[in-house]
Coordinates of C-alpha atoms (C1' of nucleotides) in Angstrom, one line a residue:
Chain A
M3 CA 15.5 13.5 -13.8
L4 CA 13.3 15.5 -16.1
I5 CA 10.0 15.3 -14.4
A6 CA 7.4 17.9 -15.0
L7 CA 4.3 18.3 -12.9
D8 CA 1.0 19.5 -14.5
Y9 CA -0.9 21.7 -12.1
R10 CA -4.0 21.6 -14.3
D11 CA -4.1 17.8 -13.9
K12 CA -6.9 16.9 -11.5
R13 CA -5.0 14.0 -10.0
P14 CA -3.0 14.5 -6.7
L15 CA 0.6 15.5 -7.1
Y16 CA 2.0 12.3 -5.5
E17 CA 0.2 10.3 -8.2
Q18 CA 1.7 12.3 -10.9
V19 CA 5.1 11.7 -9.4
K20 CA 4.4 8.0 -9.2
E21 CA 3.2 7.9 -12.8
K22 CA 6.3 9.7 -14.1
L23 CA 8.6 7.4 -12.2
T24 CA 6.8 4.2 -13.1
N25 CA 7.0 5.2 -16.7
L26 CA 10.7 5.8 -16.5
I27 CA 11.3 2.5 -14.8
A28 CA 9.0 0.5 -17.1
A29 CA 10.6 2.0 -20.2
G30 CA 14.0 0.9 -18.8
A31 CA 15.3 4.4 -18.6
L32 CA 16.3 3.8 -15.0
P33 CA 18.4 0.6 -14.7
E34 CA 18.1 -1.8 -11.8
D35 CA 19.6 -0.6 -8.5
E36 CA 19.9 2.9 -9.9
K37 CA 19.7 5.4 -7.1
L38 CA 16.7 7.8 -7.3
P39 CA 17.0 11.4 -6.2
S40 CA 16.6 11.8 -2.5
V41 CA 13.2 12.7 -1.1
R42 CA 14.4 16.2 -0.3
A43 CA 16.3 16.7 -3.5
L44 CA 13.3 15.8 -5.7
A45 CA 11.0 17.9 -3.5
V46 CA 13.2 20.9 -4.2
E47 CA 13.5 20.1 -7.9
L48 CA 9.7 19.9 -8.3
A49 CA 9.1 22.7 -5.8
I50 CA 6.8 20.6 -3.7
N51 CA 6.7 19.5 -0.1
P52 CA 9.0 16.6 0.9
N53 CA 6.1 14.8 2.4
T54 CA 4.5 14.6 -1.0
V55 CA 7.5 13.1 -2.6
Q56 CA 7.9 10.7 0.3
R57 CA 4.3 9.4 -0.1
A58 CA 5.0 8.8 -3.8
Y59 CA 8.2 6.8 -2.9
R60 CA 6.5 4.9 -0.1
E61 CA 3.7 3.7 -2.4
L62 CA 6.1 2.9 -5.2
E63 CA 8.0 0.7 -2.7
S64 CA 4.9 -1.1 -1.5
E65 CA 4.0 -1.7 -5.2
G66 CA 7.4 -3.2 -5.8
F67 CA 8.9 -0.6 -8.2
I68 CA 11.6 0.6 -5.9
Y69 CA 13.2 -0.5 -2.6
T70 CA 14.4 1.7 0.2
V71 CA 17.5 1.5 2.3
Q72 CA 17.4 3.5 5.6
G73 CA 20.0 6.2 5.5
R74 CA 21.0 5.5 1.9
G75 CA 18.2 6.3 -0.4
N76 CA 15.7 4.7 -2.8
F77 CA 16.7 2.4 -5.6
V78 CA 14.9 0.8 -8.5
S79 CA 13.8 -2.8 -8.1
K80 CA 14.3 -5.8 -10.4
S81 CA 11.6 -5.7 -13.0
S82 CA 10.4 -9.1 -11.8
M83 CA 9.1 -7.4 -8.7
W84 CA 6.3 -5.5 -10.5
Q85 CA 6.1 -7.0 -14.0
N86 CA 3.3 -9.5 -13.4
S87 CA 0.9 -7.6 -11.2
K88 CA 1.2 -4.4 -13.4
Y89 CA 0.6 -6.5 -16.5
K90 CA -2.7 -7.9 -15.0
E91 CA -3.8 -4.5 -13.8
I92 CA -3.3 -2.8 -17.2
M93 CA -5.0 -5.7 -19.1
E94 CA -8.0 -5.4 -16.8
E95 CA -8.2 -1.7 -17.4
I96 CA -8.1 -2.2 -21.2
R97 CA -10.7 -4.9 -21.1
S98 CA -13.0 -2.7 -19.1
L99 CA -12.6 0.2 -21.4
F100 CA -13.2 -2.1 -24.4
E101 CA -16.5 -3.2 -23.0
Q102 CA -17.5 0.4 -22.4
A103 CA -16.4 1.2 -26.0
L104 CA -18.6 -1.5 -27.4
S105 CA -21.6 -0.4 -25.5
F106 CA -21.1 3.0 -27.1
G107 CA -21.3 1.5 -30.5
I108 CA -17.6 1.4 -31.3
K109 CA -16.8 -1.4 -33.8
K110 CA -14.3 -4.2 -33.5
S111 CA -12.7 -2.9 -36.7
E112 CA -12.1 0.5 -35.2
L113 CA -10.4 -1.1 -32.2
L114 CA -8.2 -3.3 -34.5
E115 CA -7.2 -0.2 -36.5
L116 CA -6.3 1.6 -33.3
V117 CA -4.0 -1.3 -32.2
E118 CA -2.3 -1.0 -35.6
Q119 CA -1.8 2.7 -35.3
V120 CA -0.3 2.6 -31.8
C121 CA 1.9 -0.4 -32.4
G122 CA 3.0 1.0 -35.7
T123 CA 4.5 4.1 -34.2
E124 CA 6.2 2.2 -31.4
R125 CA 7.4 -0.8 -33.4
G126 CA 10.5 0.9 -34.8
D127 CA 11.6 1.8 -31.3
K128 CA 11.3 -1.5 -29.6
E129 CA 11.3 -4.4 -32.1
Chain B
M9 CA -34.8 1.9 -13.6
L10 CA -32.7 -0.9 -12.2
I11 CA -29.6 1.1 -11.1
A12 CA -27.4 -0.4 -8.5
L13 CA -24.8 1.6 -6.7
D14 CA -21.6 0.1 -5.5
Y15 CA -20.5 1.8 -2.3
R16 CA -17.1 0.1 -2.5
D17 CA -16.4 1.9 -5.7
K18 CA -13.9 4.7 -5.2
R19 CA -15.6 7.0 -7.6
P20 CA -18.1 9.6 -6.4
L21 CA -21.7 8.5 -6.4
Y22 CA -22.8 11.1 -8.9
E23 CA -20.3 9.6 -11.4
Q24 CA -21.7 6.2 -10.9
V25 CA -25.2 7.5 -11.5
K26 CA -23.9 9.2 -14.7
E27 CA -22.3 6.1 -15.9
K28 CA -25.3 3.9 -15.4
L29 CA -27.5 6.4 -17.2
T30 CA -25.2 6.9 -20.1
N31 CA -24.9 3.2 -20.5
L32 CA -28.6 2.8 -20.6
I33 CA -28.9 5.6 -23.1
A34 CA -26.0 4.5 -25.3
A35 CA -27.4 0.9 -25.4
G36 CA -30.7 2.2 -26.6
A37 CA -32.6 1.0 -23.5
L38 CA -34.0 4.5 -23.0
P39 CA -35.5 5.8 -26.3
E40 CA -35.2 9.4 -27.4
D41 CA -37.4 11.8 -25.5
E42 CA -38.1 9.3 -22.8
K43 CA -38.7 10.9 -19.5
L44 CA -36.2 10.1 -16.7
P45 CA -37.3 9.8 -13.1
S46 CA -37.5 13.0 -11.2
V47 CA -34.5 14.1 -9.1
R48 CA -36.4 13.3 -5.9
A49 CA -37.8 10.0 -7.1
L50 CA -34.4 8.7 -8.2
A51 CA -32.8 10.0 -5.0
V52 CA -35.4 8.0 -2.9
E53 CA -35.0 4.9 -5.1
L54 CA -31.2 4.9 -4.7
A55 CA -31.3 6.1 -1.1
I56 CA -28.9 8.9 -1.7
N57 CA -28.9 12.7 -1.4
P58 CA -31.0 14.6 -4.0
N59 CA -28.0 16.9 -4.5
T60 CA -26.1 13.9 -5.8
V61 CA -28.8 13.1 -8.4
Q62 CA -29.1 16.7 -9.3
R63 CA -25.4 16.9 -10.1
A64 CA -25.5 13.8 -12.2
Y65 CA -28.4 15.2 -14.2
R66 CA -26.8 18.6 -14.6
E67 CA -23.6 17.1 -16.0
L68 CA -25.5 14.7 -18.2
E69 CA -27.2 17.7 -19.7
S70 CA -24.0 19.7 -20.3
E71 CA -22.6 16.6 -22.1
G72 CA -25.7 16.4 -24.3
F73 CA -27.1 13.1 -23.1
I74 CA -30.3 14.6 -21.7
Y75 CA -32.2 17.9 -21.9
T76 CA -34.1 19.6 -19.1
V77 CA -37.5 21.3 -19.4
Q78 CA -38.1 23.5 -16.4
G79 CA -41.1 22.2 -14.5
R80 CA -41.5 19.2 -16.7
G81 CA -38.5 17.0 -16.0
N82 CA -35.4 15.5 -17.7
F83 CA -35.6 13.7 -21.1
V84 CA -33.1 11.7 -23.1
S85 CA -31.6 13.6 -26.1
K86 CA -31.2 12.4 -29.7
S87 CA -28.2 10.3 -30.0
S88 CA -26.7 12.8 -32.5
M89 CA -26.2 15.1 -29.5
W90 CA -23.5 13.0 -27.8
Q91 CA -22.5 10.3 -30.3
N92 CA -19.6 12.1 -31.8
S93 CA -17.9 13.7 -28.8
K94 CA -18.2 10.6 -26.7
Y95 CA -16.7 8.5 -29.5
K96 CA -13.7 10.7 -29.7
E97 CA -13.3 10.8 -25.9
I98 CA -13.3 7.0 -25.6
M99 CA -11.0 6.5 -28.5
E100 CA -8.5 8.9 -27.0
E101 CA -8.7 7.1 -23.6
I102 CA -8.0 3.7 -25.3
R103 CA -5.1 5.1 -27.4
S104 CA -3.6 6.5 -24.2
L105 CA -3.9 3.2 -22.4
F106 CA -2.5 1.4 -25.3
E107 CA 0.6 3.5 -25.3
Q108 CA 1.0 2.9 -21.6
A109 CA 0.5 -0.8 -22.1
L110 CA 3.3 -0.9 -24.7
S111 CA 5.7 0.9 -22.4
F112 CA 5.1 -1.8 -19.9
G113 CA 6.1 -4.4 -22.4
I114 CA 2.6 -5.7 -23.4
K115 CA 2.8 -7.0 -27.0
K116 CA 0.6 -6.1 -30.0
S117 CA -0.5 -9.8 -30.2
E118 CA -1.9 -9.6 -26.6
L119 CA -3.8 -6.5 -27.5
L120 CA -5.3 -8.1 -30.6
E121 CA -6.3 -11.2 -28.6
L122 CA -8.0 -9.0 -26.1
V123 CA -10.0 -7.3 -28.8
E124 CA -11.1 -10.7 -30.0
Q125 CA -12.2 -11.9 -26.6
V126 CA -14.3 -8.8 -25.8
C127 CA -15.9 -8.6 -29.2
G128 CA -16.6 -12.3 -29.2
T129 CA -18.6 -12.1 -26.1
E130 CA -20.5 -9.1 -27.2
R131 CA -21.0 -10.0 -30.9
G132 CA -24.1 -12.0 -30.3
D133 CA -25.8 -9.1 -28.7
K134 CA -25.1 -6.4 -31.2
E135 CA -24.2 -7.8 -34.6
Chain C
M19 CA 33.3 -15.0 7.9
L20 CA 30.9 -15.5 5.1
I21 CA 28.3 -12.8 6.0
A22 CA 26.1 -11.5 3.3
L23 CA 24.0 -8.4 3.8
D24 CA 20.6 -7.9 2.2
Y25 CA 20.1 -4.3 1.2
R26 CA 16.4 -4.9 0.5
D27 CA 15.9 -6.0 4.1
K28 CA 14.0 -3.3 5.9
R29 CA 15.9 -3.7 9.2
P30 CA 18.9 -1.5 9.9
L31 CA 22.3 -2.9 8.8
Y32 CA 23.6 -3.2 12.3
E33 CA 20.7 -5.6 13.2
Q34 CA 21.5 -7.8 10.2
V35 CA 25.1 -8.0 11.3
K36 CA 24.0 -8.9 14.8
E37 CA 21.7 -11.5 13.5
K38 CA 24.3 -13.1 11.3
L39 CA 26.8 -13.2 14.2
T40 CA 24.4 -14.5 16.8
N41 CA 23.4 -17.3 14.4
L42 CA 27.0 -18.3 13.9
I43 CA 27.6 -18.2 17.6
A44 CA 24.4 -20.1 18.5
A45 CA 25.1 -22.7 15.9
G46 CA 28.5 -23.3 17.4
A47 CA 30.3 -22.3 14.2
L48 CA 32.4 -19.9 16.3
P49 CA 33.8 -21.6 19.4
E50 CA 34.2 -19.9 22.7
D51 CA 37.0 -17.3 23.0
E52 CA 37.4 -17.3 19.2
K53 CA 38.5 -13.8 18.1
L54 CA 36.1 -12.0 15.9
P55 CA 37.3 -9.8 13.0
S56 CA 38.2 -6.3 14.0
V57 CA 35.7 -3.5 13.5
R58 CA 37.6 -2.1 10.7
A59 CA 38.3 -5.4 9.0
L60 CA 34.6 -6.4 9.1
A61 CA 33.5 -3.0 7.9
V62 CA 35.8 -3.3 4.9
E63 CA 34.7 -6.8 4.1
L64 CA 31.0 -5.9 4.2
A65 CA 31.7 -2.5 2.5
I66 CA 29.8 -0.6 5.2
N67 CA 30.5 2.1 7.7
P68 CA 32.7 1.1 10.7
N69 CA 30.2 2.8 12.9
T70 CA 27.7 0.3 11.9
V71 CA 29.9 -2.7 12.8
Q72 CA 30.8 -0.9 16.0
R73 CA 27.2 -0.6 17.0
A74 CA 26.6 -4.3 16.3
Y75 CA 29.6 -5.4 18.4
R76 CA 28.6 -3.0 21.2
E77 CA 25.1 -4.5 21.4
L78 CA 26.3 -8.1 21.1
E79 CA 28.5 -7.4 24.1
S80 CA 25.7 -5.9 26.2
E81 CA 23.6 -9.0 25.3
G82 CA 26.4 -11.3 26.5
F83 CA 27.2 -12.9 23.1
I84 CA 30.7 -11.5 23.0
Y85 CA 33.2 -9.8 25.3
T86 CA 35.6 -7.0 24.4
V87 CA 39.2 -6.6 25.6
Q88 CA 40.5 -3.1 25.1
G89 CA 43.3 -3.1 22.6
R90 CA 43.0 -6.9 21.8
G91 CA 39.6 -7.2 20.1
N92 CA 36.3 -9.0 20.4
F93 CA 35.8 -12.6 21.4
V94 CA 32.8 -14.9 21.7
S95 CA 31.5 -15.6 25.2
K96 CA 30.7 -18.9 26.9
S97 CA 27.2 -20.0 25.8
S98 CA 26.0 -19.9 29.4
M99 CA 26.2 -16.1 29.1
W100 CA 23.4 -15.7 26.6
Q101 CA 21.7 -19.1 26.5
N102 CA 19.0 -18.6 29.0
S103 CA 17.9 -15.0 28.3
K104 CA 17.8 -15.6 24.5
Y105 CA 15.7 -18.8 25.1
K106 CA 13.1 -16.9 27.1
E107 CA 13.0 -14.1 24.6
I108 CA 12.4 -16.3 21.6
M109 CA 9.8 -18.4 23.4
E110 CA 7.9 -15.2 24.3
E111 CA 8.0 -14.1 20.7
I112 CA 6.6 -17.3 19.5
R113 CA 3.9 -17.4 22.1
S114 CA 2.8 -13.9 21.1
L115 CA 2.7 -14.8 17.4
F116 CA 0.7 -17.9 18.2
E117 CA -1.9 -15.9 20.0
Q118 CA -2.2 -13.6 17.1
A119 CA -2.4 -16.5 14.7
L120 CA -5.3 -18.0 16.6
S121 CA -7.2 -14.7 16.6
F122 CA -6.9 -14.7 12.9
G123 CA -8.5 -18.1 12.7
I124 CA -5.4 -20.3 12.2
K125 CA -6.1 -23.8 13.7
K126 CA -4.0 -25.8 16.2
S127 CA -3.6 -28.5 13.6
E128 CA -1.9 -26.1 11.2
L129 CA 0.5 -25.0 13.8
L130 CA 1.4 -28.6 14.6
E131 CA 2.0 -29.4 11.0
L132 CA 4.2 -26.3 10.7
V133 CA 6.3 -27.6 13.6
E134 CA 6.7 -30.9 11.9
Q135 CA 7.7 -29.3 8.6
V136 CA 10.4 -27.1 10.1
C137 CA 11.8 -29.7 12.4
G138 CA 11.8 -32.2 9.6
T139 CA 13.9 -30.1 7.3
E140 CA 16.4 -29.2 10.1
R141 CA 16.7 -32.7 11.6
G142 CA 19.0 -34.0 9.0
D143 CA 21.4 -31.1 9.4
K144 CA 21.7 -31.1 13.1
E145 CA 20.7 -34.4 14.8
Chain D
M22 CA -13.8 1.8 20.6
L23 CA -11.5 1.1 23.5
I24 CA -8.1 1.6 21.8
A25 CA -5.2 2.5 23.9
L26 CA -1.9 3.7 22.5
D27 CA 1.4 2.7 24.2
Y28 CA 3.9 5.6 23.9
R29 CA 6.7 3.3 25.2
D30 CA 6.2 1.1 22.2
K31 CA 8.9 1.7 19.6
R32 CA 6.6 1.2 16.6
P33 CA 5.0 4.2 14.9
L34 CA 1.6 5.3 16.2
Y35 CA -0.2 4.6 12.9
E36 CA 1.0 1.0 13.2
Q37 CA -0.4 0.6 16.6
V38 CA -3.7 1.9 15.5
K39 CA -3.6 -0.5 12.5
E40 CA -2.8 -3.4 14.8
K41 CA -5.6 -2.6 17.3
L42 CA -8.1 -2.3 14.5
T43 CA -7.0 -5.4 12.6
N44 CA -7.3 -7.4 15.9
L45 CA -10.8 -6.1 16.5
I46 CA -11.8 -7.0 13.0
A47 CA -10.1 -10.4 12.9
A48 CA -11.7 -11.3 16.2
G49 CA -15.1 -10.5 14.8
A50 CA -15.7 -7.7 17.3
L51 CA -16.5 -5.4 14.5
P52 CA -19.1 -6.9 12.1
E53 CA -19.1 -6.4 8.3
D54 CA -20.1 -3.0 7.1
E55 CA -19.8 -1.6 10.6
K56 CA -18.9 2.1 10.5
L57 CA -15.6 3.0 12.1
P58 CA -15.1 6.2 14.0
S59 CA -14.4 9.1 11.6
V60 CA -10.8 10.1 11.1
R61 CA -11.2 13.3 13.1
A62 CA -13.2 11.6 15.9
L63 CA -10.6 8.9 16.4
A64 CA -7.8 11.4 16.3
V65 CA -9.5 13.3 19.1
E66 CA -10.2 10.2 21.1
L67 CA -6.6 9.1 20.9
A68 CA -5.2 12.6 21.2
I69 CA -3.2 12.3 18.1
N70 CA -3.1 14.1 14.7
P71 CA -5.8 13.3 12.2
N72 CA -3.1 12.7 9.6
T73 CA -1.8 9.8 11.7
V74 CA -5.2 8.2 11.9
Q75 CA -5.8 8.8 8.2
R76 CA -2.6 7.0 7.3
A77 CA -3.7 4.0 9.4
Y78 CA -7.1 3.9 7.7
R79 CA -5.5 4.4 4.2
E80 CA -3.2 1.4 4.8
L81 CA -5.9 -0.7 6.3
E82 CA -8.0 0.0 3.1
S83 CA -5.1 -0.9 0.8
E84 CA -4.7 -4.2 2.7
G85 CA -8.4 -5.0 2.3
F86 CA -9.5 -4.7 5.9
I87 CA -11.8 -1.7 5.5
Y88 CA -13.3 0.2 2.6
T89 CA -13.8 3.9 2.3
V90 CA -16.7 5.9 1.0
Q91 CA -16.0 9.5 0.2
G92 CA -18.0 11.8 2.4
R93 CA -19.5 8.9 4.4
G94 CA -16.8 7.2 6.4
N95 CA -14.8 4.0 6.7
F96 CA -16.4 0.6 7.0
V97 CA -15.1 -2.9 7.7
S98 CA -14.8 -5.2 4.7
K99 CA -16.0 -8.8 4.2
S100 CA -13.5 -11.1 5.8
S101 CA -12.8 -12.8 2.5
M102 CA -11.0 -9.6 1.5
W103 CA -8.1 -10.1 3.9
Q104 CA -8.4 -13.6 5.2
N105 CA -6.1 -15.4 2.7
S106 CA -3.2 -13.0 2.4
K107 CA -3.1 -12.4 6.1
Y108 CA -3.1 -16.2 6.7
K109 CA -0.1 -16.6 4.4
E110 CA 1.7 -13.7 6.0
I111 CA 1.4 -15.0 9.6
M112 CA 2.3 -18.5 8.6
E113 CA 5.5 -17.2 7.0
E114 CA 6.3 -15.2 10.1
I115 CA 5.9 -18.3 12.3
R116 CA 7.9 -20.5 10.1
S117 CA 10.8 -18.0 10.1
L118 CA 10.7 -17.7 13.9
F119 CA 10.6 -21.5 14.2
E120 CA 13.8 -21.8 12.2
Q121 CA 15.5 -19.2 14.3
A122 CA 14.3 -21.0 17.4
L123 CA 15.9 -24.3 16.2
S124 CA 19.2 -22.6 15.5
F125 CA 19.2 -21.5 19.1
G126 CA 18.8 -25.0 20.2
I127 CA 15.1 -25.0 21.1
K128 CA 13.7 -28.5 20.8
K129 CA 10.8 -29.7 18.8
S130 CA 9.2 -30.9 22.0
E131 CA 9.3 -27.4 23.5
L132 CA 7.6 -26.0 20.4
L133 CA 4.9 -28.7 20.6
E134 CA 4.3 -27.9 24.2
L135 CA 4.0 -24.2 23.5
V136 CA 1.3 -25.0 20.9
E137 CA -0.6 -27.0 23.5
Q138 CA -0.4 -24.2 26.0
V139 CA -1.7 -21.5 23.7
C140 CA -4.4 -23.5 22.1
G141 CA -5.5 -24.9 25.4
T142 CA -6.3 -21.5 26.8
E143 CA -8.1 -20.5 23.6
R144 CA -9.9 -23.7 22.9
G145 CA -12.7 -23.1 25.3
D146 CA -13.4 -19.7 23.7
K147 CA -13.6 -20.8 20.1
E148 CA -14.3 -24.4 19.6
Chain E
dG23 C1' -19.9 16.1 8.4
dT24 C1' -17.0 12.9 5.7
dG25 C1' -12.3 11.6 3.6
dG26 C1' -8.2 13.4 0.7
dT27 C1' -4.3 16.3 -0.3
dC28 C1' -0.8 19.5 0.6
dT29 C1' 2.3 22.5 3.2
dA30 C1' 5.7 23.9 6.7
dG31 C1' 8.4 22.6 10.0
dA32 C1' 10.0 19.6 13.7
dC33 C1' 12.3 15.4 15.5
dC34 C1' 14.3 10.8 15.2
dA35 C1' 17.1 6.7 13.6
dC36 C1' 20.5 5.1 10.6
dC37 C1' 24.8 5.4 8.0
Chain F
dG23 C1' 23.5 13.0 4.4
dT24 C1' 19.5 9.5 4.1
dG25 C1' 14.5 8.0 5.0
dG26 C1' 10.5 7.9 8.5
dT27 C1' 7.2 9.8 11.7
dC28 C1' 4.4 13.2 13.6
dT29 C1' 2.1 17.7 14.3
dA30 C1' -0.6 21.8 13.1
dG31 C1' -3.3 23.8 10.2
dA32 C1' -5.2 24.8 5.6
dC33 C1' -8.1 23.8 1.6
dC34 C1' -10.9 20.9 -1.5
dA35 C1' -14.5 17.4 -3.1
dC36 C1' -18.3 14.8 -1.8
dG37 C1' -23.0 14.1 0.3

DNA sequence: GTGGTCTAGACCACC
DNA sequence: GTGGTCTAGACCACG
């Protein structure tokens, strides 16, 4: 699964687990209906408490990223389940950060350049 | 001072106080060497614990936004003190959010449009 | 038999199997004394554990929907066996949900309209 | 607070706590911005583990019924926060139960009578 | 004092 | 084996 926790990170562990998994799912690294590691197995792999993994899984499910089958395990959902709401959420975060940036005197041209930079490095991979 | 706290906000109160003050300072609403309200006065005005204001001021000082003179009060620093480091910090945040946005399938064109929107509404104020 | 399981459904599989079978029986699709598929056959058809089917059959029997003949198989009961108790059970569920609905501010008129909608769509099929 | 847990109930304790609180909030028994008992206090009152109460509170918050202020406590939200989504959820539950009822041979007239009964007992209280 | 996170370990239901 | 709930008890951040 290749997940690494960062104990210097201030965020709670279960949030880091969530973030890692959502990134893998969003990037398409985990295809639909793929089985995720069991709660216990992932807990062992990350050397954390099963409850912590379970909380991550529970929240991922309530956000539509995965679905749970009693006695079977956790599986990744169809992307249509999360796509739209996550899109809105991220756009709102960016808008808010943009406004803060402007109030600190950052110029439109700098923002545009930043878009170019980031998209440039990713363009080869995805388009 | 016109600071309003939002108790529904998940962030700690001292962070909200910091944010409001940095915004006022960055926007130029508080000129250099202007005296800020005393810890006690601001605490009363906002109906919060003086410790909370204290912490906000302490961190603002360590970030270079204000300077403290023992027995006199707190004053806003020259903008050269914070300008550069805050600029880098925000740009880094935006870059990181951009990368996350791309991994969730958000397109370059959407980002560019967002820049236009935000700058459009702000342009009249600042340029 | 035409039973489809929904693995995204939160309920246990044996409950889904029960629900599907009771619906078939209640709708009259399975006439009295009709033989049901064997535990093993249904387990294979649905690609689930025979224990799961077993449990569904056991509970259907204790609720009066089917009867078991050792060594012969499972057969659907006369409707008089389950009709009355199931009727009471469902009416009680609806009454309880109605009361909850009212406490959340849902109006009588909305409930009446809902009845019309559901009965309207079903009337063509059944009457 | 007058909450009583039912240990014969099959549902998890945290769900019972949630249900009791949502009912109190929906019925208007707890006005907006009213402070709820602290996690620990309610845990003692109900003789359960604080973690269980906390889970109830956390989920109530994510569903918009209450809001949490670090170091202060939990408070009931404006009804606009939950009204709409809860309305849809309940209507969907009722519709689903209606359809099941019809497949078991329950008549439209019985449903209508049930609406009258329930609304009749409540009408005096609320309209 | 408040809520929030995490651990360790137990027990249950389902498959 | 799987996930789900609950307990007991610890530690932290915030006010």
